[in-house]
Coordinates of C-alpha atoms in Angstrom, one line a residue:
M1 CA 17.9 23.5 -3.8
A2 CA 21.0 21.8 -2.5
A3 CA 18.9 20.2 0.3
A4 CA 16.4 18.8 -2.2
V5 CA 19.2 17.3 -4.2
A6 CA 20.6 15.7 -1.0
V7 CA 17.2 14.2 -0.1
S8 CA 16.7 12.8 -3.5
S9 CA 20.2 11.3 -3.6
A10 CA 19.7 9.8 0.0
K11 CA 16.3 8.3 -1.2
R12 CA 18.0 6.8 -4.2
S13 CA 20.7 5.0 -2.2
L14 CA 18.3 3.9 0.5
R15 CA 16.0 2.4 -2.2
A16 CA 18.9 0.4 -3.6
E17 CA 19.8 -0.9 -0.2
L18 CA 16.2 -1.9 0.6
K19 CA 15.7 -3.6 -2.7
Q20 CA 18.8 -5.7 -1.9
R21 CA 17.5 -6.5 1.6
L22 CA 14.2 -7.6 0.1
R23 CA 15.8 -9.7 -2.5
A24 CA 17.5 -11.7 0.3
L25 CA 14.1 -12.6 1.9
S26 CA 13.2 -16.2 1.2
A27 CA 9.7 -17.1 0.0
E28 CA 9.0 -18.9 3.3
E29 CA 10.0 -15.9 5.3
R30 CA 7.9 -13.5 3.2
L31 CA 4.8 -15.7 3.7
R32 CA 5.6 -16.2 7.4
Q33 CA 5.7 -12.4 8.0
S34 CA 2.7 -11.8 5.7
H35 CA 0.5 -14.3 7.6
L36 CA 1.6 -12.8 10.9
L37 CA 0.7 -9.3 9.7
A38 CA -2.7 -10.5 8.4
Q39 CA -3.5 -11.7 12.0
K40 CA -2.5 -8.3 13.4
V41 CA -4.8 -6.6 10.8
F42 CA -7.8 -8.8 11.7
T43 CA -7.6 -7.7 15.3
H44 CA -6.9 -4.0 14.5
S45 CA -9.6 -1.6 15.6
E46 CA -9.3 0.6 12.5
Y47 CA -9.8 -2.5 10.3
Q48 CA -12.7 -3.9 12.3
K49 CA -14.6 -0.6 12.1
S50 CA -13.8 0.2 8.5
K51 CA -16.4 -0.4 5.7
R52 CA -14.7 0.9 2.6
V53 CA -11.1 -0.4 2.3
S54 CA -8.4 0.1 -0.3
I55 CA -5.6 -2.5 -0.5
F56 CA -2.7 -3.1 -2.9
L57 CA -2.2 -6.3 -4.9
S58 CA 1.3 -7.4 -3.9
M59 CA 4.4 -7.3 -6.0
P60 CA 7.0 -10.1 -5.2
D61 CA 8.9 -7.8 -2.8
E62 CA 5.9 -6.7 -0.8
I63 CA 3.8 -8.2 2.0
E64 CA 1.4 -10.7 0.5
T65 CA -2.1 -9.2 0.8
E66 CA -4.2 -12.1 -0.5
E67 CA -5.3 -13.3 2.9
I68 CA -6.4 -9.8 3.9
I69 CA -8.3 -9.3 0.6
K70 CA -10.3 -12.6 1.2
D71 CA -11.2 -11.4 4.7
I72 CA -12.3 -8.0 3.5
F73 CA -15.0 -9.8 1.4
R74 CA -15.7 -12.3 4.2
Q75 CA -16.5 -9.4 6.6
G76 CA -18.8 -7.8 4.0
K77 CA -16.6 -4.7 3.5
T78 CA -16.2 -3.0 0.1
C79 CA -12.8 -3.5 -1.4
F80 CA -11.0 -1.1 -3.7
I81 CA -7.6 -1.7 -5.5
P82 CA -5.2 0.7 -7.2
R83 CA -5.4 1.5 -10.9
Y84 CA -2.2 3.4 -11.8
Q85 CA -1.9 5.6 -14.9
L86 CA 1.6 4.6 -16.0
Q87 CA 2.3 7.9 -17.9
S88 CA 1.6 10.1 -14.8
S89 CA 1.5 10.0 -11.0
H90 CA -2.3 9.7 -11.1
M91 CA -3.9 6.7 -9.4
D92 CA -7.6 5.8 -8.6
M93 CA -8.9 3.2 -6.3
V94 CA -11.5 1.1 -8.1
K95 CA -13.9 -1.4 -6.8
L96 CA -13.0 -5.1 -6.8
A97 CA -16.0 -7.4 -7.3
S98 CA -14.5 -10.5 -5.7
P99 CA -11.1 -12.0 -4.7
E100 CA -11.5 -14.4 -7.7
E101 CA -11.5 -11.5 -10.1
I102 CA -7.8 -10.8 -9.4
A103 CA -6.7 -13.9 -11.3
S104 CA -8.1 -12.5 -14.6
L105 CA -6.8 -8.9 -14.2
P106 CA -4.3 -7.9 -16.9
R107 CA -0.7 -7.0 -16.0
T108 CA 0.9 -3.7 -16.6
S109 CA 4.4 -3.2 -18.0
W110 CA 5.6 -3.1 -14.4
N111 CA 4.0 -6.6 -13.9
I112 CA 1.3 -5.2 -11.6
Q113 CA -2.2 -6.6 -11.9
Q114 CA -4.9 -4.0 -12.3
P115 CA -8.2 -3.4 -14.2
G116 CA -7.8 -2.1 -17.7
E117 CA -7.8 1.7 -18.2
D118 CA -10.9 1.5 -20.4
E119 CA -12.9 -0.6 -17.9
V120 CA -15.6 1.5 -16.2
L121 CA -15.5 0.7 -12.5
E122 CA -16.8 2.4 -9.3
E123 CA -14.1 4.8 -8.1
A124 CA -13.8 5.2 -4.3
L125 CA -13.5 9.0 -4.0
S126 CA -16.5 9.7 -6.1
T127 CA -18.8 7.2 -4.3
G128 CA -18.2 7.9 -0.6
G129 CA -14.5 7.9 0.0
L130 CA -12.4 5.4 2.0
D131 CA -12.2 4.5 5.7
L132 CA -8.9 2.7 5.5
I133 CA -6.0 2.6 3.1
F134 CA -3.4 -0.2 3.2
V135 CA -0.2 1.5 1.9
P136 CA 2.8 -0.3 0.3
G137 CA 6.3 1.1 0.3
L138 CA 10.0 0.2 0.2
G139 CA 11.0 1.6 3.6
F140 CA 9.6 3.1 6.7
D141 CA 10.9 4.5 10.0
K142 CA 9.6 4.7 13.6
Q143 CA 8.1 8.1 12.9
S144 CA 5.8 6.6 10.2
N145 CA 7.7 8.3 7.3
R146 CA 7.5 6.3 4.1
L147 CA 9.8 5.8 1.2
G148 CA 7.9 4.8 -1.9
R149 CA 9.2 3.7 -5.3
G150 CA 9.7 7.3 -6.4
K151 CA 6.6 7.8 -8.6
G152 CA 4.5 9.7 -6.0
Y153 CA 1.3 7.8 -6.6
Y154 CA 0.3 7.4 -2.9
D155 CA 1.5 10.8 -1.8
T156 CA -0.7 12.4 -4.6
Y157 CA -3.7 10.1 -3.8
L158 CA -3.6 10.8 -0.1
K159 CA -3.7 14.5 -0.7
R160 CA -6.7 14.0 -3.0
C161 CA -8.5 12.1 -0.2
L162 CA -8.0 15.0 2.2
Q163 CA -9.6 17.3 -0.4
S164 CA -12.6 15.1 -1.3
Q165 CA -13.7 13.6 2.0
D166 CA -14.5 15.1 5.4
V167 CA -13.0 12.4 7.5
K168 CA -9.4 11.5 6.6
P169 CA -8.9 7.8 5.9
Y170 CA -6.7 5.9 8.3
T171 CA -3.5 4.9 6.5
L172 CA -1.9 1.6 7.5
A173 CA 1.4 0.5 6.0
L174 CA 2.3 -3.2 5.8
A175 CA 6.0 -3.9 6.1
F176 CA 8.6 -6.6 6.5
K177 CA 10.7 -5.9 9.6
E178 CA 13.6 -5.7 7.1
Q179 CA 12.0 -2.6 5.7
I180 CA 12.2 -0.6 9.0
C181 CA 14.9 2.0 8.8
L182 CA 16.4 4.3 11.4
Q183 CA 15.4 7.4 9.4
V184 CA 13.7 7.8 6.0
P185 CA 14.7 10.9 4.0
V186 CA 11.6 13.0 3.3
D187 CA 10.7 16.2 1.5
E188 CA 7.6 18.4 1.6
N189 CA 5.7 16.2 -0.9
D190 CA 6.0 13.1 1.2
V191 CA 2.9 12.1 3.2
R192 CA 3.4 10.3 6.5
V193 CA 1.2 7.2 7.2
D194 CA -0.8 6.9 10.4
E195 CA 0.8 3.6 11.4
V196 CA 3.4 1.1 10.1
L197 CA 2.5 -2.5 10.9
H198 CA 5.4 -5.0 11.0
E199 CA 6.3 -8.1 13.0
D200 CA 7.8 -6.2 15.9
S201 CA 5.3 -3.3 16.0

């Protein structure tokens, strides 16, 4: 019990520190690193061989994914984006028809763009699963541990993937180099990603 409390408190203080670090990033620096990461993604073997890809729509303190989303469509891959249920830790990955559709998506109370809850859309796990999942996060370490925002959406979703598809999707985190930590505090519910992509990786 004491250990769990210690981990949760360590996570809280690291989240606060990382949010401060991210606030200090200029818009130019954010775009510079985002563009650099997009180039790394385009030459990544897991990306090149994937057909069904899930990717997050960026918040202001995350790697900008627009360039990657456009390429997913250019390469003829199928693109899925998160739809969070705000009152729980449940998330689905739903099909995005085109990059242009993003502009018309409504915003949640967290200011995240996503399709409306009542909109019936193809859901990735019930139509063939995913090959590749781009994972957001606040912090990461060299062992590919991830610190999320504390709601557990991705940890829960990645566990569902393992139950519903035979081949586990490859999980690729996109991070600013400022988000790389010496050690991320983790508990038994945290799911490690396969790889963290950042400027120096």
